[in-house]
mmCIF file of C-alpha atoms in Angstrom:
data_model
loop_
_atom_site.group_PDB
_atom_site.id
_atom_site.type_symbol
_atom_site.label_atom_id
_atom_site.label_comp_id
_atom_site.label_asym_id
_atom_site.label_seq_id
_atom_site.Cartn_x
_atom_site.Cartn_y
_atom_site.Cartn_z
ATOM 1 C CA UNK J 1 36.435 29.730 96.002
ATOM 2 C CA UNK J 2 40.317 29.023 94.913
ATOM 3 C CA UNK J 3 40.876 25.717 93.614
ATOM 4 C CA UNK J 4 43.968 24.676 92.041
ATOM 5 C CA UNK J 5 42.969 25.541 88.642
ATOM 6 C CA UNK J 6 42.198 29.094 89.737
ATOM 7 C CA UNK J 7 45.591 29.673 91.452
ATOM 8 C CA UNK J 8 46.808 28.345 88.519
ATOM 9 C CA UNK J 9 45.616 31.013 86.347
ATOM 10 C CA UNK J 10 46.033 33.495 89.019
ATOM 11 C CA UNK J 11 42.447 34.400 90.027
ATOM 12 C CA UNK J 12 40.754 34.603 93.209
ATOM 13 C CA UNK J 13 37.127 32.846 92.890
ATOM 14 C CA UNK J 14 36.716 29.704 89.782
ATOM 15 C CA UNK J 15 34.412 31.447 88.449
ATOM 16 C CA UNK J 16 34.719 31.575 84.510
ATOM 17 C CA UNK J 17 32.072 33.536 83.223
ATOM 18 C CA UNK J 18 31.387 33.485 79.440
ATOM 19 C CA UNK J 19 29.590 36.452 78.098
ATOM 20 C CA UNK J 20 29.683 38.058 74.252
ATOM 21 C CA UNK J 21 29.837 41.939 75.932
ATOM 22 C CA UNK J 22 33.390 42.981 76.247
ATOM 23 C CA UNK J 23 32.318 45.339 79.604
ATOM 24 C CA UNK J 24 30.855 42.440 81.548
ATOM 25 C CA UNK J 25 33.775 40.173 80.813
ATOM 26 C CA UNK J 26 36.358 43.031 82.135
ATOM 27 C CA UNK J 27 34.440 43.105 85.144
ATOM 28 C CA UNK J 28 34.175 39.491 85.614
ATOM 29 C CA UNK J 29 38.032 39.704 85.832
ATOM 30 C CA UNK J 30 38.098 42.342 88.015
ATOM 31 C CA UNK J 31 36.051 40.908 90.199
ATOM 32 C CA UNK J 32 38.500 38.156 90.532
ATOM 33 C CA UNK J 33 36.941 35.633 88.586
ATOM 34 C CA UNK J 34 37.787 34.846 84.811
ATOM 35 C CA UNK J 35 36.223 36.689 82.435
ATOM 36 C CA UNK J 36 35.871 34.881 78.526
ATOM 37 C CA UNK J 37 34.688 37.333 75.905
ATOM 38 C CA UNK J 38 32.716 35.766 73.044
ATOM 39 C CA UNK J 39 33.909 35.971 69.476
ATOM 40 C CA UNK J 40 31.063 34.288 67.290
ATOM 41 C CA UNK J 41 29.934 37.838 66.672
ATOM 42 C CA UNK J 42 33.023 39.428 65.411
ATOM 43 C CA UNK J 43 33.537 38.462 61.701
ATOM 44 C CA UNK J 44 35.917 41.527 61.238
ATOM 45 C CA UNK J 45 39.445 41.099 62.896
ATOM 46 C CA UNK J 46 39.879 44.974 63.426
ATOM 47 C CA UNK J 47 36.630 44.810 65.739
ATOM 48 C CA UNK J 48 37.563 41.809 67.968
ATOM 49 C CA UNK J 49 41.026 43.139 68.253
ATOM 50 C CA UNK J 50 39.511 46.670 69.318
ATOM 51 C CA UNK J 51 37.498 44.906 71.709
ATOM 52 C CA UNK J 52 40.204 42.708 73.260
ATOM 53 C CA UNK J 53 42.260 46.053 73.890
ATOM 54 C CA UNK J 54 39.503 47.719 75.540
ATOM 55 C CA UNK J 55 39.702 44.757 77.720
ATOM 56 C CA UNK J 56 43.189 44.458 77.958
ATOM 57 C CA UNK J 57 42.742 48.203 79.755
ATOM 58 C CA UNK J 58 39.737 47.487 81.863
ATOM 59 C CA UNK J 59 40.561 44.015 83.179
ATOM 60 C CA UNK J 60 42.357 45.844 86.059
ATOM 61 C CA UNK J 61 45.825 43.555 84.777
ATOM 62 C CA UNK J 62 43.056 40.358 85.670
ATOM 63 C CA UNK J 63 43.603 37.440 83.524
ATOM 64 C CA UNK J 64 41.094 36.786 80.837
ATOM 65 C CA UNK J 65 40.200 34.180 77.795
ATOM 66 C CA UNK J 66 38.792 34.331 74.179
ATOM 67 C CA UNK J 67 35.848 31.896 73.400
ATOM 68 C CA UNK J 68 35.438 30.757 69.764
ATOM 69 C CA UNK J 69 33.335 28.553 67.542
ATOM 70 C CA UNK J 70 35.715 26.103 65.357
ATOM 71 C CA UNK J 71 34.760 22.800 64.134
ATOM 72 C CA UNK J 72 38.070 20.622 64.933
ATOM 73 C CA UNK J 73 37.630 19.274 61.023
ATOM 74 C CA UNK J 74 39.019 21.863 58.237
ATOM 75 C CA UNK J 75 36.412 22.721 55.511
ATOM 76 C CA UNK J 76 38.428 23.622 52.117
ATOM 77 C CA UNK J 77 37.350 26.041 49.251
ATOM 78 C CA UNK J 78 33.514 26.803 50.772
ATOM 79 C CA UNK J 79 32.553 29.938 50.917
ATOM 80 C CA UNK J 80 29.898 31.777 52.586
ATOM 81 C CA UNK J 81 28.188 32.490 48.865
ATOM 82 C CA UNK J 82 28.200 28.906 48.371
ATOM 83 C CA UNK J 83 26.453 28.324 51.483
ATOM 84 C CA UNK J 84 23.783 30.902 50.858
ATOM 85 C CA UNK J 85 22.594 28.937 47.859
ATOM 86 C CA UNK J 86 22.042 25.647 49.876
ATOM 87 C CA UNK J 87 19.349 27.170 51.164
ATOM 88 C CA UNK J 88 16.155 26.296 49.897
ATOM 89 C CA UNK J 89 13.443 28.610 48.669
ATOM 90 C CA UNK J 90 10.547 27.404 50.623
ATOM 91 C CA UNK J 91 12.597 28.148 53.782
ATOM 92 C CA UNK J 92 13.165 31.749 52.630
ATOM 93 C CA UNK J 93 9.378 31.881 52.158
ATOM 94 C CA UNK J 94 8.642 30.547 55.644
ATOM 95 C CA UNK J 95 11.114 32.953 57.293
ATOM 96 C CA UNK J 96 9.016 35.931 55.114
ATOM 97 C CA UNK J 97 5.770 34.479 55.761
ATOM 98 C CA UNK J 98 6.181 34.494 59.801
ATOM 99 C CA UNK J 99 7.730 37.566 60.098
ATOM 100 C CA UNK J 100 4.811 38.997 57.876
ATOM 101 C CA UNK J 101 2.014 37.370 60.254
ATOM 102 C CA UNK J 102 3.719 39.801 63.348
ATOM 103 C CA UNK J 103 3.826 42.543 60.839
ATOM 104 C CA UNK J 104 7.609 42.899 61.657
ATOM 105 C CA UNK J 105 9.130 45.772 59.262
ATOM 106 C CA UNK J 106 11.448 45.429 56.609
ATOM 107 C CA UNK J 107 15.278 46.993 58.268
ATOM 108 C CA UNK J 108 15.663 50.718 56.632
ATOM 109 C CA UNK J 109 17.882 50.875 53.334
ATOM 110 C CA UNK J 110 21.290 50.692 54.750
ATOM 111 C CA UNK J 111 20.780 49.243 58.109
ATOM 112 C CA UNK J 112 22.852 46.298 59.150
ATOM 113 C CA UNK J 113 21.307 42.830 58.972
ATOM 114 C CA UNK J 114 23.230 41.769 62.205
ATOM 115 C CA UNK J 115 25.743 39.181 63.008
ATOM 116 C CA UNK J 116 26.071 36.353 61.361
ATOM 117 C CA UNK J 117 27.233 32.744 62.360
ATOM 118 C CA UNK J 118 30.548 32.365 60.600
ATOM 119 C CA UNK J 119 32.557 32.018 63.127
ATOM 120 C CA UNK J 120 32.292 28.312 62.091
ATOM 121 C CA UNK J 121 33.917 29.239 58.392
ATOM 122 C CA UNK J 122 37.869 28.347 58.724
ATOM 123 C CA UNK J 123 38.940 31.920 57.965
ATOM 124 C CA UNK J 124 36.796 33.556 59.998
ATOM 125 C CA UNK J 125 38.068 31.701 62.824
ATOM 126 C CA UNK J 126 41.397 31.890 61.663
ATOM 127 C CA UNK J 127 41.385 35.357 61.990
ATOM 128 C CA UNK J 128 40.182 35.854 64.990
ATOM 129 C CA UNK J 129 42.613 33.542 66.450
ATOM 130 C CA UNK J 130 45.765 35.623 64.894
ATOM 131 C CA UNK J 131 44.201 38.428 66.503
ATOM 132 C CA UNK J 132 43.633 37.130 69.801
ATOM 133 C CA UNK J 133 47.146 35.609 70.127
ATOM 134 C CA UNK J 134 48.368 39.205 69.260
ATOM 135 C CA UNK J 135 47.207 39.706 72.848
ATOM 136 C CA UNK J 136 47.920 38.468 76.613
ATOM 137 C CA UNK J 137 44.847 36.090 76.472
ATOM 138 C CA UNK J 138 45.085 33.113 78.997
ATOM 139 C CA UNK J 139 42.859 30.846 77.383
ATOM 140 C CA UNK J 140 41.490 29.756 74.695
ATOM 141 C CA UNK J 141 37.894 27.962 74.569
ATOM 142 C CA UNK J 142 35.840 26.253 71.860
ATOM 143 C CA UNK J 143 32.484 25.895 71.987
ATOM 144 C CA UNK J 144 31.938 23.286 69.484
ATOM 145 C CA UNK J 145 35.141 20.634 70.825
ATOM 146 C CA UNK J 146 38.434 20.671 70.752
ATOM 147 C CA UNK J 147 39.913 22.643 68.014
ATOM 148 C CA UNK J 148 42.759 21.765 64.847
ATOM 149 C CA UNK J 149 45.610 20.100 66.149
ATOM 150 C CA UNK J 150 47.677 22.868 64.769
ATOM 151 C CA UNK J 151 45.353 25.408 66.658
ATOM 152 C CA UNK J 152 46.400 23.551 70.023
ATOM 153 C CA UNK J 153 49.448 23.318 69.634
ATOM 154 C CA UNK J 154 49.809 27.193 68.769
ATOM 155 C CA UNK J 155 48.412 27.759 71.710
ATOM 156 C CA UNK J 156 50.321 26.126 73.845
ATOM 157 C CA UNK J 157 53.485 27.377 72.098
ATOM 158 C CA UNK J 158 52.334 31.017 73.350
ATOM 159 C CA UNK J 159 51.249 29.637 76.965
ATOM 160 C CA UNK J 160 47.711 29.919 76.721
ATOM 161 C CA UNK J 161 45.556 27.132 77.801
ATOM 162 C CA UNK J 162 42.835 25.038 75.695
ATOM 163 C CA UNK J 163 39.096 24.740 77.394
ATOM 164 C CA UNK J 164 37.049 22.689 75.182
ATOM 165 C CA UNK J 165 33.123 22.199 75.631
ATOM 166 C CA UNK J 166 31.910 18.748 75.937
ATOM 167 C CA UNK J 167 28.191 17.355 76.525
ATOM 168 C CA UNK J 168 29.299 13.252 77.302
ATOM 169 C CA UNK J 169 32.234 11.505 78.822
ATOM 170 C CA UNK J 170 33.105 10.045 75.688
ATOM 171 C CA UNK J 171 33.303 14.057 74.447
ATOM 172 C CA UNK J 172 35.445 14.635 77.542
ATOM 173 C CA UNK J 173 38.036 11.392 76.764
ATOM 174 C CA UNK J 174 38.149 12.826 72.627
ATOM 175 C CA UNK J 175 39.279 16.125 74.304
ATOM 176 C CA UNK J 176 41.980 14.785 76.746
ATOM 177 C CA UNK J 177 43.264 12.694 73.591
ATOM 178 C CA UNK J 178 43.718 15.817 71.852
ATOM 179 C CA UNK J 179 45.802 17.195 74.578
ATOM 180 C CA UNK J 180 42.925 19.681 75.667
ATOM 181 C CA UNK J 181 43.770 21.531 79.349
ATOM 182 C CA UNK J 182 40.804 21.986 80.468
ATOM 183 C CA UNK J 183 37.092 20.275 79.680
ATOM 184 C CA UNK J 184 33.861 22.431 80.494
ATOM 185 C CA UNK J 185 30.930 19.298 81.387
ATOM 186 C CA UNK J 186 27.970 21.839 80.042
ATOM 187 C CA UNK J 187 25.024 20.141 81.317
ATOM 188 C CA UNK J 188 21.230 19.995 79.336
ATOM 189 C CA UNK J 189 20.124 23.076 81.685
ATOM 190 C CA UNK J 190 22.610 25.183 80.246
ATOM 191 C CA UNK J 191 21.741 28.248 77.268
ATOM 192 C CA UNK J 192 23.129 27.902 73.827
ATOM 193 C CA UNK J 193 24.084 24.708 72.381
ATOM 194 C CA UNK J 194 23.704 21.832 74.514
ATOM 195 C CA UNK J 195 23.317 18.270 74.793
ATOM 196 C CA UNK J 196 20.853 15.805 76.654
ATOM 197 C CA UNK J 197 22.799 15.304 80.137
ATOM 198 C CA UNK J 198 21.954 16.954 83.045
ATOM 199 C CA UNK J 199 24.904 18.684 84.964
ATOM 200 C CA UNK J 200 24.219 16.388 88.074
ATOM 201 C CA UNK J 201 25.324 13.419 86.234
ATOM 202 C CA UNK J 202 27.540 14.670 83.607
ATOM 203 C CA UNK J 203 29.685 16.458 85.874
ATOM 204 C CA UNK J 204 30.776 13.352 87.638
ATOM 205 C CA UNK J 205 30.994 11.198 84.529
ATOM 206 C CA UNK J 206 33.253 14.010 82.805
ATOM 207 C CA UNK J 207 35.257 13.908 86.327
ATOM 208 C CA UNK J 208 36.068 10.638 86.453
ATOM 209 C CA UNK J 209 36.359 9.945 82.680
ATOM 210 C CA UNK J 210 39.113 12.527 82.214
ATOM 211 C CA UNK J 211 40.912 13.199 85.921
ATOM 212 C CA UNK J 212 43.301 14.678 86.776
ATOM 213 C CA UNK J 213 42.066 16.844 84.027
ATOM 214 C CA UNK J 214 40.290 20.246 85.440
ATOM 215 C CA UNK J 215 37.075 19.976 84.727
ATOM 216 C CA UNK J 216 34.765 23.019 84.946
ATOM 217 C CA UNK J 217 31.111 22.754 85.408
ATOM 218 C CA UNK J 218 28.439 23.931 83.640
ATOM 219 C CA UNK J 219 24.727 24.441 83.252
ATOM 220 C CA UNK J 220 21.735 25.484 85.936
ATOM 221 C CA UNK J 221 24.532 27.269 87.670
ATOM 222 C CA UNK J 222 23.509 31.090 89.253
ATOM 223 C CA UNK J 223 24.146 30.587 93.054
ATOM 224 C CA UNK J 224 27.164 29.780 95.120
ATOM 225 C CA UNK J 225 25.214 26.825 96.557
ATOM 226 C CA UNK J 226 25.066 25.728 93.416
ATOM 227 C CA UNK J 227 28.788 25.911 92.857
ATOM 228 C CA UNK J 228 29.491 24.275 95.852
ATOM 229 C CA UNK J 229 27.621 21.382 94.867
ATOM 230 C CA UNK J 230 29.587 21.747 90.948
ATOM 231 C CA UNK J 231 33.017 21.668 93.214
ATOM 232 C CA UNK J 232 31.321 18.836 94.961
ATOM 233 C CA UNK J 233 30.810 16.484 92.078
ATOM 234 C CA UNK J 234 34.459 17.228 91.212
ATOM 235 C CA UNK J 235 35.102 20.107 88.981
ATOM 236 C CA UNK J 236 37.795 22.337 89.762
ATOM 237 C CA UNK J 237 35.404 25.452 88.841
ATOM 238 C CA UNK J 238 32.539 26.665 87.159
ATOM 239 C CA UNK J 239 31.431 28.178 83.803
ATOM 240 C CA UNK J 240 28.133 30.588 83.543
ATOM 241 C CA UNK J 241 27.158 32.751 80.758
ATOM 242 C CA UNK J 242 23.369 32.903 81.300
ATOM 243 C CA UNK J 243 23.756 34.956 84.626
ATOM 244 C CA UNK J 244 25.366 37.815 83.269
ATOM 245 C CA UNK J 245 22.623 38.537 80.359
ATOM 246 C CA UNK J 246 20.559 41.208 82.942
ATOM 247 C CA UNK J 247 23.541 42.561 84.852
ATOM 248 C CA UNK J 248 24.105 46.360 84.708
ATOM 249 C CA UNK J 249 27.027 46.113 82.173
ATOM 250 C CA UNK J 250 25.882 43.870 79.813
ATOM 251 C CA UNK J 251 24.720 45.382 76.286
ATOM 252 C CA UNK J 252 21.730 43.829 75.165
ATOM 253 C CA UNK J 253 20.404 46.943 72.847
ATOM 254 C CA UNK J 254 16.202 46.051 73.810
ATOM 255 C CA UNK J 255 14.782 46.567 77.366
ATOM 256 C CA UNK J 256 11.987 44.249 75.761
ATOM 257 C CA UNK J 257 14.336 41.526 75.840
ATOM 258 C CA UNK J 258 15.770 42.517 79.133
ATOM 259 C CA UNK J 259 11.898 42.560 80.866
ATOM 260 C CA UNK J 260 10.959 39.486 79.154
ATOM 261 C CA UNK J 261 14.182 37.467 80.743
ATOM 262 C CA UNK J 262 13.511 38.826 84.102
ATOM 263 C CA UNK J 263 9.859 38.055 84.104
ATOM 264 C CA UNK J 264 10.866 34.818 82.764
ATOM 265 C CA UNK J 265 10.714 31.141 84.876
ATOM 266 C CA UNK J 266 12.838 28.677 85.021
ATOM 267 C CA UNK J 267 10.658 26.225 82.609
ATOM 268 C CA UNK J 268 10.297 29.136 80.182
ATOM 269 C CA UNK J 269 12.979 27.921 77.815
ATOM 270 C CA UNK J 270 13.456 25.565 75.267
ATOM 271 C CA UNK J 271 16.132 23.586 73.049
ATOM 272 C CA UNK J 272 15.537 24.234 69.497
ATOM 273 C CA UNK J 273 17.168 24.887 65.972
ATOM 274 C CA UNK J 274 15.936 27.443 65.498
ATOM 275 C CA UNK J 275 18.257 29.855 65.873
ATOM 276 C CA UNK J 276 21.551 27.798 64.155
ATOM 277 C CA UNK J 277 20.285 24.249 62.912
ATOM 278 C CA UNK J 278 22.468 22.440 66.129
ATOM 279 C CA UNK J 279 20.129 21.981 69.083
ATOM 280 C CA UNK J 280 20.676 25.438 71.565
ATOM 281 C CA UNK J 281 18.058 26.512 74.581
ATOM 282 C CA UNK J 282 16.768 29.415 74.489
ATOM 283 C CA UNK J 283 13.571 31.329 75.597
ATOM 284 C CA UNK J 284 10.895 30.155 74.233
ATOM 285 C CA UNK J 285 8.747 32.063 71.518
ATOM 286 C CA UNK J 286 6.231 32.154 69.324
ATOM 287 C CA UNK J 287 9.323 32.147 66.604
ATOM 288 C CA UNK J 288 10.788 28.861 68.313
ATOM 289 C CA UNK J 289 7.235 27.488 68.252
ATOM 290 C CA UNK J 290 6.409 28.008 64.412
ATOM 291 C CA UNK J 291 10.171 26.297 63.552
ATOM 292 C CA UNK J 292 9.914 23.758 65.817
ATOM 293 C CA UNK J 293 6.254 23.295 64.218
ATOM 294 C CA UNK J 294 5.516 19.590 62.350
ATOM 295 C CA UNK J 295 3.643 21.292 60.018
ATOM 296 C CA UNK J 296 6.304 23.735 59.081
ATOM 297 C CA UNK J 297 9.515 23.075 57.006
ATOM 298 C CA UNK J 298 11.640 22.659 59.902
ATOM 299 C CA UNK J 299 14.934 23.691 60.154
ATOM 300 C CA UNK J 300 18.148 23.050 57.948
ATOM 301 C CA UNK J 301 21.319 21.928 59.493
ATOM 302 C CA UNK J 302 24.182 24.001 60.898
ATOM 303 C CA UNK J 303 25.192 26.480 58.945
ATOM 304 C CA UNK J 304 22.579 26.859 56.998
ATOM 305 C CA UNK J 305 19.715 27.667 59.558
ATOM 306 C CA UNK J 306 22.192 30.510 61.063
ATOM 307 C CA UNK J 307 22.287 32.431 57.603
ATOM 308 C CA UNK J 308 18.665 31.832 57.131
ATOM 309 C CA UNK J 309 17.046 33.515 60.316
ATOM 310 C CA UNK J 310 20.068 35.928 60.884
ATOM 311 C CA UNK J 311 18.509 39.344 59.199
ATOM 312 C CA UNK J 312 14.932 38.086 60.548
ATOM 313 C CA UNK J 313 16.431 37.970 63.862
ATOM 314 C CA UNK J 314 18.249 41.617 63.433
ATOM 315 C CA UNK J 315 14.707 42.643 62.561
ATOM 316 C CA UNK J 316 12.657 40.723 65.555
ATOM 317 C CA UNK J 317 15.524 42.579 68.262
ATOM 318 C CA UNK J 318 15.565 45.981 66.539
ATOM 319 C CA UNK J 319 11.800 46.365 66.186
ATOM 320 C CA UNK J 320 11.435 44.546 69.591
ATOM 321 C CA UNK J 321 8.238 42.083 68.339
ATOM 322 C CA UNK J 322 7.685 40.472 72.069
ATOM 323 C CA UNK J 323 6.015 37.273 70.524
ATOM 324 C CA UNK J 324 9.558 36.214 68.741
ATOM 325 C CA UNK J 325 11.931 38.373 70.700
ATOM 326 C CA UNK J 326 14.369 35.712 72.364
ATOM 327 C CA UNK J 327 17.508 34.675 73.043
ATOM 328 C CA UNK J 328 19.669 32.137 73.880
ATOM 329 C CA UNK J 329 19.621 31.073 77.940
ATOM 330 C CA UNK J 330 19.498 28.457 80.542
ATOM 331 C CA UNK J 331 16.844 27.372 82.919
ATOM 332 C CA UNK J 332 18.758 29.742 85.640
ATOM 333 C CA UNK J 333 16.542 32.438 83.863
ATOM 334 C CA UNK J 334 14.085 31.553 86.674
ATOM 335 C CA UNK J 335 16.851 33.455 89.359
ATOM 336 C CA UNK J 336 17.690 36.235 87.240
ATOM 337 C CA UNK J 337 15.060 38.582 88.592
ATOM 338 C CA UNK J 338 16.627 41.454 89.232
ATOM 339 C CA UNK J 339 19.655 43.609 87.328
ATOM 340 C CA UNK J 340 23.000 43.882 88.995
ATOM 341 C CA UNK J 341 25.824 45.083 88.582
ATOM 342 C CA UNK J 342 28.539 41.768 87.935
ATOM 343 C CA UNK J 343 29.975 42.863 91.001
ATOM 344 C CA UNK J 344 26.914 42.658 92.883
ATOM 345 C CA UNK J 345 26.673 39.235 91.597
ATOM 346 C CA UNK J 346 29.990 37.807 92.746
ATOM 347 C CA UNK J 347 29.457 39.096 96.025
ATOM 348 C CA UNK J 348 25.980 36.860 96.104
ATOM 349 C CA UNK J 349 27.153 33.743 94.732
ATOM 350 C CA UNK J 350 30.342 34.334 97.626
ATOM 351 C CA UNK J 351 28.019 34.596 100.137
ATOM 352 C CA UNK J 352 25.832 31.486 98.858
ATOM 353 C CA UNK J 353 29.265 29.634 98.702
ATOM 354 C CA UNK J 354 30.056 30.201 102.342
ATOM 355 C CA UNK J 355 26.537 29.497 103.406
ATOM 356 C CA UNK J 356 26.604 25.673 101.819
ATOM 357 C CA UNK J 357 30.072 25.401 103.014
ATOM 358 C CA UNK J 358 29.274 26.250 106.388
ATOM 359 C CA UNK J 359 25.956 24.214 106.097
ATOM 360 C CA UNK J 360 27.847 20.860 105.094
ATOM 361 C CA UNK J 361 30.380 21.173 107.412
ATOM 362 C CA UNK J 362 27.828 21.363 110.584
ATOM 363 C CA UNK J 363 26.248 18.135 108.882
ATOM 364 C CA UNK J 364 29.403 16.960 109.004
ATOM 365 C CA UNK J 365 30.580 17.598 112.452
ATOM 366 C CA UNK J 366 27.267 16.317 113.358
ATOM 367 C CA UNK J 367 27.890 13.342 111.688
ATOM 368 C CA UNK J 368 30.852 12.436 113.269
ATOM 369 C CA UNK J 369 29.447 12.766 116.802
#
């Protein structure tokens, strides 16, 4: 599965997996595709860069990338105090009021409420760019666009290349304006945030709007037939972060969570606010349910809804309450069935890779009798 944005960055398959565990993105790399660690969770430099060098020594000397979420506009003098008190007291009530109705507990005097989304806050992201630079990363993505001009350009001053996530062509063109390298077409299948195109027409559009730009596709991707058909359309690779969620080396800290993705179907999923304010699919709850409810309050924008729900949702995962235990994840939750190992993986989306290459080819020879 080499194309020439894979030789490019010196991997065997194009295969760029996204994933927030540090041990699943290692072995992505060492597996020969390209593994992207997640950094919307790390809101203290001295744990990302702990991370990265953990990775830097279990990559097997593999190239990998840094994924962050940074809004290409800089937001002066806010803090994250003076976005707590945007949020409105009936919302606080709501959050209390559900979690009370699944008798959820109250986290234990001293317990951590959980990650937060800050990432979006310019110096959190600021610092976890200085500390990724301070390592051999290849690439940098960013989930919500292309990032500061300045944030480009210090990339490509260090040799790293710029993926930015886009949902529409005209996303894709903004991205090649801003001299982005490479442009990730995320289809509406896809987990997390997402827009309303499906990946068999985006992926074309984004294609033609942007070529000779790599493109990488994304979204409903977990098979190698499936990639075949993404290189078909005209990417140059492909991105997946859903698959890895119930593979052996991924860290998910609730074998509710795990049993409810595997047991989960393909229309089992849903896009909603309710976990950051911007619309993201995700499995669908009875949580997702009561905020996407018209006779609820509904939820704030991004940031806002992030700092809301985020110690309800430490609470939901560590006390495992199955009717609002979720997550964010594609509609390939229907294929993940079984847990793997990432290695096991790779070898099964090679194998469905050489299967729908063989399988077009013999149409083709056909064909041309």
């Amino acid at each position: 599965m080499e194309t020439e944005l894979s030789k490019k960055l010196g991997v065997e398959h194009a295969i760029f997996g996204f994933t927030p565990f540090p041990a699943v993105a290692a072995a992505i790399s060492r597996a020969g595709g390209f593994g992207v660690l997640g950094a919307v969770r790390y809101t203290a430099p001295d744990d990302l860069a702990r991370d990265l060098d953990w990775m830097q020594e279990h990559a097997g000397g593999r190239p990998y990338g840094l994924d962050v979420v940074m809004p290409a506009k800089k937001v002066e003098g806010v803090t994250e105090a003076d976005v707590e008190a945007m949020i409105p007291a009936g919302h606080r009530r709501f959050v209390q009021d559900t979690l009370a109705k699944h008798g959820v507990p109250e986290l234990a005097e001293g317990d951590e409420s959980g990650w937060r989304i800050t990432g979006w806050m310019e110096e959190v992201a600021r610092n976890q760019l200085d500390v990724a630079f301070d390592h051999p990363i290849k690439l940098l993505a960013n989930a919500l666009g292309s990032p500061p001009a300045d944030v480009v350009r210090r990339a490509h001053d260090q040799g790293v290349l710029v993926a930015a996530l886009a949902g529409s062509a005209k996303h894709a063109r903004h991205h090649a304006d801003a001299g982005i390298d490479i442009v990730v077409a995320q289809g509406y299948e896809a987990g997390g945030h997402t827009g309303e195109i499906a990946s068999m027409v985006l992926v074309p559009d984004v294609a033609d709007a942007v070529g000779p730009l790599p493109v990488l596709a994304a979204g409903g991707i977990g098979s190698g037939e499936q990639i075949a058909a993404g290189l078909a359309l005209g990417a140059q690779g492909v991105w997946l972060g859903s698959l890895w969620l119930t593979t052996d080396e991924a860290d998910l800290h609730s074998r509710a969570l795990t049993r409810k993705l595997l047991a989960a179907g393909s229309g089992d999923t849903v896009r909603s606010r309710a976990l950051t304010g911007k619309p993201a699919r995700q499995l669908r709850t009875e949580w997702t349910d009561a905020w996407d409810d018209p006779s609820g309050p509904g939820t704030l924008p991004m940031p806002l809804q992030g700092l809301l729900v985020a110690e309800a949702v430490s609470r939901i995962q560590k006390y495992e309450t199955g009717a609002l235990l979720g997550t964010p994840v594609g509609q390939i939750v229907g294929r993940m069935n079984s847990e793997r190992s990432v290695q096991a993986v790779f070898d099964d989306l090679t194998r469905g890779f050489e299967r729908a290459v063989d399988r077009i080819n013999l149409i083709a020879g056909r064909s041309a009798s």
